[in-house]
mmCIF file of C-alpha atoms in Angstrom:
data_model
loop_
_atom_site.group_PDB
_atom_site.id
_atom_site.type_symbol
_atom_site.label_atom_id
_atom_site.label_comp_id
_atom_site.label_asym_id
_atom_site.label_seq_id
_atom_site.Cartn_x
_atom_site.Cartn_y
_atom_site.Cartn_z
ATOM 1 C CA MET A 1 39.115 -25.527 0.806
ATOM 2 C CA LEU A 2 39.430 -28.886 2.087
ATOM 3 C CA THR A 3 41.611 -31.175 0.457
ATOM 4 C CA MET A 4 39.981 -34.458 -0.167
ATOM 5 C CA PRO A 5 42.243 -37.679 0.074
ATOM 6 C CA LYS A 6 43.430 -39.556 -3.134
ATOM 7 C CA PRO A 7 42.447 -43.043 -3.478
ATOM 8 C CA ASP A 8 44.981 -45.528 -2.470
ATOM 9 C CA LEU A 9 46.530 -46.996 -5.555
ATOM 10 C CA ALA A 10 47.705 -50.515 -6.339
ATOM 11 C CA LEU A 11 50.198 -52.141 -8.793
ATOM 12 C CA ASP A 12 48.256 -53.174 -11.836
ATOM 13 C CA HIS A 13 50.619 -54.232 -14.180
ATOM 14 C CA LEU A 14 54.278 -54.522 -15.367
ATOM 15 C CA VAL A 15 55.124 -53.870 -19.032
ATOM 16 C CA ILE A 16 57.846 -55.519 -21.165
ATOM 17 C CA THR A 17 58.375 -53.998 -24.424
ATOM 18 C CA CYS A 18 59.965 -56.160 -27.337
ATOM 19 C CA ARG A 19 60.792 -55.405 -31.141
ATOM 20 C CA HIS A 20 58.337 -58.338 -32.053
ATOM 21 C CA LEU A 21 55.540 -59.946 -30.110
ATOM 22 C CA ASP A 22 57.285 -63.460 -30.513
ATOM 23 C CA ASP A 23 60.585 -62.045 -29.216
ATOM 24 C CA GLY A 24 59.010 -61.287 -25.977
ATOM 25 C CA ILE A 25 56.959 -64.543 -25.709
ATOM 26 C CA ARG A 26 60.416 -66.329 -26.367
ATOM 27 C CA TYR A 27 62.098 -64.131 -23.681
ATOM 28 C CA ILE A 28 59.130 -65.243 -20.802
ATOM 29 C CA GLU A 29 59.628 -68.698 -21.743
ATOM 30 C CA GLN A 30 63.297 -68.706 -21.651
ATOM 31 C CA MET A 31 63.239 -66.717 -18.202
ATOM 32 C CA PHE A 32 60.263 -68.944 -16.514
ATOM 33 C CA ASP A 33 59.457 -72.101 -18.683
ATOM 34 C CA VAL A 34 56.012 -70.924 -18.903
ATOM 35 C CA LEU A 35 54.082 -69.768 -22.005
ATOM 36 C CA ILE A 36 52.585 -66.532 -21.779
ATOM 37 C CA PRO A 37 48.891 -66.370 -23.488
ATOM 38 C CA ALA A 38 48.186 -64.392 -26.619
ATOM 39 C CA GLY A 39 46.066 -61.173 -25.510
ATOM 40 C CA GLY A 40 44.864 -59.320 -28.398
ATOM 41 C CA GLN A 41 45.508 -55.957 -30.460
ATOM 42 C CA HIS A 42 45.069 -52.049 -29.701
ATOM 43 C CA LEU A 43 43.757 -50.575 -33.133
ATOM 44 C CA PHE A 44 44.279 -47.195 -31.628
ATOM 45 C CA MET A 45 47.708 -47.833 -30.606
ATOM 46 C CA GLY A 46 48.844 -50.271 -33.524
ATOM 47 C CA THR A 47 50.142 -52.805 -31.034
ATOM 48 C CA HIS A 48 49.290 -56.177 -29.490
ATOM 49 C CA ASN A 49 50.227 -58.029 -26.517
ATOM 50 C CA ALA A 50 50.461 -61.046 -24.583
ATOM 51 C CA VAL A 51 49.237 -61.272 -20.959
ATOM 52 C CA MET A 52 49.489 -63.367 -17.844
ATOM 53 C CA ALA A 53 48.651 -62.803 -14.153
ATOM 54 C CA VAL A 54 51.626 -63.076 -12.043
ATOM 55 C CA GLY A 55 49.644 -61.979 -8.395
ATOM 56 C CA ASP A 56 46.810 -60.808 -6.951
ATOM 57 C CA GLY A 57 45.468 -58.313 -9.081
ATOM 58 C CA ILE A 58 48.750 -58.030 -11.112
ATOM 59 C CA TYR A 59 49.446 -58.923 -14.561
ATOM 60 C CA LEU A 60 52.726 -58.856 -17.025
ATOM 61 C CA GLU A 61 52.080 -57.671 -20.206
ATOM 62 C CA VAL A 62 54.238 -58.134 -23.402
ATOM 63 C CA ILE A 63 54.041 -55.558 -25.642
ATOM 64 C CA ALA A 64 54.885 -54.619 -29.316
ATOM 65 C CA ILE A 65 54.068 -53.094 -32.680
ATOM 66 C CA ASP A 66 51.767 -55.197 -34.620
ATOM 67 C CA PRO A 67 52.685 -54.736 -38.382
ATOM 68 C CA ASP A 68 49.437 -55.391 -39.213
ATOM 69 C CA LEU A 69 47.876 -52.518 -38.074
ATOM 70 C CA PRO A 70 47.915 -49.148 -39.641
ATOM 71 C CA GLU A 71 50.296 -46.210 -38.289
ATOM 72 C CA PRO A 72 48.645 -44.726 -34.657
ATOM 73 C CA ALA A 73 47.568 -41.222 -34.933
ATOM 74 C CA ARG A 74 50.167 -40.256 -31.893
ATOM 75 C CA PRO A 75 53.545 -41.749 -30.503
ATOM 76 C CA ARG A 76 52.933 -45.560 -29.298
ATOM 77 C CA TRP A 77 52.664 -46.071 -25.823
ATOM 78 C CA PHE A 78 55.991 -47.709 -23.599
ATOM 79 C CA GLY A 79 58.430 -46.011 -26.232
ATOM 80 C CA LEU A 80 57.641 -48.640 -28.743
ATOM 81 C CA ASP A 81 58.553 -46.319 -31.743
ATOM 82 C CA THR A 82 62.044 -45.792 -29.994
ATOM 83 C CA MET A 83 62.828 -49.490 -29.333
ATOM 84 C CA GLY A 84 65.279 -50.211 -32.578
ATOM 85 C CA ASP A 85 66.935 -53.380 -32.378
ATOM 86 C CA ASP A 86 66.835 -53.278 -28.274
ATOM 87 C CA GLN A 87 66.504 -56.662 -26.525
ATOM 88 C CA PRO A 88 62.827 -57.178 -24.425
ATOM 89 C CA LYS A 89 62.858 -55.352 -21.689
ATOM 90 C CA LEU A 90 61.306 -54.026 -18.762
ATOM 91 C CA ALA A 91 60.132 -50.659 -19.595
ATOM 92 C CA HIS A 92 57.225 -49.270 -17.515
ATOM 93 C CA PHE A 93 54.751 -50.103 -14.963
ATOM 94 C CA VAL A 94 51.225 -49.277 -14.489
ATOM 95 C CA LEU A 95 49.664 -48.397 -10.796
ATOM 96 C CA ARG A 96 45.533 -48.946 -10.837
ATOM 97 C CA THR A 97 43.138 -46.221 -9.144
ATOM 98 C CA THR A 98 39.347 -45.977 -8.716
ATOM 99 C CA ASP A 99 38.856 -42.535 -9.372
ATOM 100 C CA MET A 100 41.846 -41.067 -12.021
ATOM 101 C CA ASP A 101 40.431 -37.578 -11.800
ATOM 102 C CA ALA A 102 41.036 -37.617 -8.126
ATOM 103 C CA THR A 103 44.337 -39.152 -8.419
ATOM 104 C CA LEU A 104 45.569 -36.411 -11.074
ATOM 105 C CA ASP A 105 43.764 -33.682 -9.150
ATOM 106 C CA ASP A 106 46.453 -31.122 -7.750
ATOM 107 C CA LEU A 107 49.654 -32.594 -8.971
ATOM 108 C CA PRO A 108 52.554 -30.448 -9.308
ATOM 109 C CA GLY A 109 52.545 -29.431 -13.335
ATOM 110 C CA ASP A 110 56.046 -31.079 -13.631
ATOM 111 C CA GLN A 111 54.719 -34.371 -12.286
ATOM 112 C CA ALA A 112 51.193 -33.995 -14.237
ATOM 113 C CA GLU A 113 53.101 -32.919 -17.435
ATOM 114 C CA MET A 114 55.443 -35.923 -17.154
ATOM 115 C CA ILE A 115 52.589 -38.781 -16.282
ATOM 116 C CA GLY A 116 50.272 -36.770 -19.155
ATOM 117 C CA PRO A 117 46.523 -36.715 -19.603
ATOM 118 C CA ALA A 118 44.202 -39.687 -18.973
ATOM 119 C CA MET A 119 42.672 -41.045 -22.360
ATOM 120 C CA ALA A 120 39.908 -43.448 -22.763
ATOM 121 C CA ALA A 121 40.840 -47.045 -24.417
ATOM 122 C CA SER A 122 38.831 -50.432 -25.350
ATOM 123 C CA ARG A 123 39.345 -53.431 -26.668
ATOM 124 C CA GLY A 124 36.723 -55.528 -26.821
ATOM 125 C CA ASN A 125 34.558 -55.885 -24.178
ATOM 126 C CA LEU A 126 37.131 -54.214 -22.042
ATOM 127 C CA ASN A 127 37.131 -50.166 -21.343
ATOM 128 C CA TRP A 128 39.651 -48.166 -19.552
ATOM 129 C CA ARG A 129 41.169 -44.914 -19.077
ATOM 130 C CA ILE A 130 45.314 -44.547 -18.956
ATOM 131 C CA THR A 131 47.458 -41.840 -18.622
ATOM 132 C CA LEU A 132 49.884 -41.209 -21.479
ATOM 133 C CA ASN A 133 53.140 -38.926 -21.770
ATOM 134 C CA PRO A 134 52.696 -36.816 -25.073
ATOM 135 C CA THR A 135 56.068 -38.199 -26.221
ATOM 136 C CA GLY A 136 55.008 -41.919 -25.833
ATOM 137 C CA LEU A 137 58.328 -42.487 -23.934
ATOM 138 C CA PRO A 138 57.853 -43.910 -20.157
ATOM 139 C CA PRO A 139 58.600 -40.960 -17.811
ATOM 140 C CA GLU A 140 61.922 -40.869 -15.751
ATOM 141 C CA GLY A 141 63.272 -43.955 -17.757
ATOM 142 C CA GLY A 142 60.235 -46.197 -16.500
ATOM 143 C CA CYS A 143 60.140 -45.066 -12.805
ATOM 144 C CA LEU A 144 57.499 -42.464 -12.806
ATOM 145 C CA PRO A 145 54.259 -45.148 -13.284
ATOM 146 C CA ALA A 146 51.244 -44.648 -15.899
ATOM 147 C CA LEU A 147 47.665 -44.603 -13.872
ATOM 148 C CA ILE A 148 45.092 -46.755 -14.919
ATOM 149 C CA GLU A 149 40.956 -46.593 -14.175
ATOM 150 C CA TRP A 150 39.533 -49.923 -15.203
ATOM 151 C CA ASP A 151 35.562 -49.752 -15.794
ATOM 152 C CA GLY A 152 34.616 -52.834 -14.168
ATOM 153 C CA THR A 153 36.800 -55.523 -12.821
ATOM 154 C CA PRO A 154 40.306 -55.160 -13.505
ATOM 155 C CA PRO A 155 40.963 -58.280 -16.281
ATOM 156 C CA GLN A 156 43.608 -60.160 -14.445
ATOM 157 C CA TYR A 157 41.364 -61.764 -12.273
ATOM 158 C CA SER A 158 40.307 -63.975 -14.999
ATOM 159 C CA MET A 159 44.015 -64.141 -16.606
ATOM 160 C CA ALA A 160 46.073 -67.275 -16.840
ATOM 161 C CA PHE A 161 48.014 -67.559 -13.861
ATOM 162 C CA PRO A 162 51.075 -70.346 -15.241
ATOM 163 C CA GLY A 163 53.033 -69.712 -11.804
ATOM 164 C CA PRO A 164 55.507 -67.140 -11.615
ATOM 165 C CA GLU A 165 54.902 -64.680 -8.606
ATOM 166 C CA LEU A 166 55.856 -60.903 -8.367
ATOM 167 C CA GLY A 167 57.838 -60.611 -5.096
ATOM 168 C CA LYS A 168 58.641 -56.847 -5.510
ATOM 169 C CA LEU A 169 58.967 -54.295 -7.598
ATOM 170 C CA THR A 170 61.863 -51.981 -7.582
ATOM 171 C CA LEU A 171 62.802 -48.335 -8.979
ATOM 172 C CA CYS A 172 66.018 -47.623 -9.506
ATOM 173 C CA HIS A 173 67.040 -44.249 -9.641
ATOM 174 C CA PRO A 174 69.702 -41.551 -8.783
ATOM 175 C CA GLN A 175 67.314 -39.480 -6.563
ATOM 176 C CA PRO A 176 65.083 -42.278 -4.648
ATOM 177 C CA GLU A 177 63.676 -39.681 -2.030
ATOM 178 C CA ARG A 178 62.331 -37.574 -4.137
ATOM 179 C CA PHE A 179 60.353 -40.869 -6.197
ATOM 180 C CA ARG A 180 59.105 -41.640 -2.867
ATOM 181 C CA GLU A 181 57.512 -38.316 -2.394
ATOM 182 C CA ASN A 182 55.939 -38.498 -6.075
ATOM 183 C CA LEU A 183 54.590 -42.047 -5.511
ATOM 184 C CA ILE A 184 53.227 -40.732 -1.989
ATOM 185 C CA ARG A 185 51.809 -37.852 -3.434
ATOM 186 C CA LEU A 186 49.910 -39.909 -6.002
ATOM 187 C CA GLY A 187 48.411 -42.192 -3.537
ATOM 188 C CA ALA A 188 50.834 -44.918 -3.375
ATOM 189 C CA SER A 189 51.570 -44.886 0.858
ATOM 190 C CA ALA A 190 50.129 -48.353 1.337
ATOM 191 C CA LEU A 191 51.789 -49.702 -2.037
ATOM 192 C CA LEU A 192 54.863 -48.605 -0.636
ATOM 193 C CA ASN A 193 53.993 -50.114 3.085
ATOM 194 C CA SER A 194 52.963 -53.502 2.045
ATOM 195 C CA GLY A 195 56.795 -54.194 0.733
ATOM 196 C CA ILE A 196 55.954 -54.970 -3.155
ATOM 197 C CA LEU A 197 56.903 -51.613 -4.392
ATOM 198 C CA ASP A 198 60.478 -50.377 -3.359
ATOM 199 C CA ILE A 199 63.174 -47.788 -4.477
ATOM 200 C CA ALA A 200 66.617 -47.778 -4.466
ATOM 201 C CA LEU A 201 69.490 -45.725 -5.493
ATOM 202 C CA SER A 202 70.996 -46.383 -8.531
ATOM 203 C CA ASP A 203 73.134 -44.326 -11.357
ATOM 204 C CA GLN A 204 70.523 -44.535 -13.941
ATOM 205 C CA PRO A 205 66.718 -44.772 -14.166
ATOM 206 C CA ARG A 206 65.601 -48.594 -14.663
ATOM 207 C CA LEU A 207 63.104 -51.438 -13.183
ATOM 208 C CA LYS A 208 64.008 -54.518 -11.532
ATOM 209 C CA ALA A 209 61.190 -56.901 -10.627
ATOM 210 C CA GLU A 210 61.777 -59.691 -8.679
ATOM 211 C CA PHE A 211 59.941 -63.298 -9.019
ATOM 212 C CA SER A 212 59.595 -66.569 -7.603
ATOM 213 C CA HIS A 213 58.776 -69.433 -9.462
ATOM 214 C CA ALA A 214 59.650 -73.252 -9.470
ATOM 215 C CA GLY A 215 61.497 -72.386 -5.925
ATOM 216 C CA GLN A 216 63.918 -69.990 -7.616
ATOM 217 C CA SER A 217 64.262 -66.157 -7.518
ATOM 218 C CA ILE A 218 64.561 -64.724 -11.075
ATOM 219 C CA ILE A 219 64.934 -61.172 -12.065
ATOM 220 C CA ILE A 220 63.778 -59.259 -14.752
ATOM 221 C CA GLU A 221 65.079 -55.816 -15.930
#
């Protein structure tokens, strides 16, 4: 039986988690001297966010628990339930696919389990499918991506672009070659070859994003 090639993945967005949304908005202002615009609420997750474009088809999301929304029926995404007093941090990244089912097809069991199944979600006139680990935690310390498929044009193409531009996202992990193989298996070969996504050796899993803004190089971790 022939195996159909997987669709090429694109970098969709970076996720910064924070205890309170105002904390995350202040953090972005301190790092870049720009105001990140408010996004909206996610009723099904009990969260709210602020968003801004940081490149062609790429956006930055700052997200926190919304105290005005009821508890969701499942763990919140991106590890928000376990943040405690942690400072705002780059917690996860999301890759975009044009065919979620094809991307998830034939993944090894451990990889499929960590990424999690795709669930349907919506907010206002936005509709999408996104993979969620059942625990709510970003798998492999955030180095294994979530996957998203937008219904229609992704919203970042109409977001404010106040200036900071992503140059490179680096996945830092004790087993970099294994992660390279995992991403290639998902369909991220072209993304890795483009240079915007890189993998490096590190004692602990973590993410590092390098931005250029106002003539400066700014790193967020």
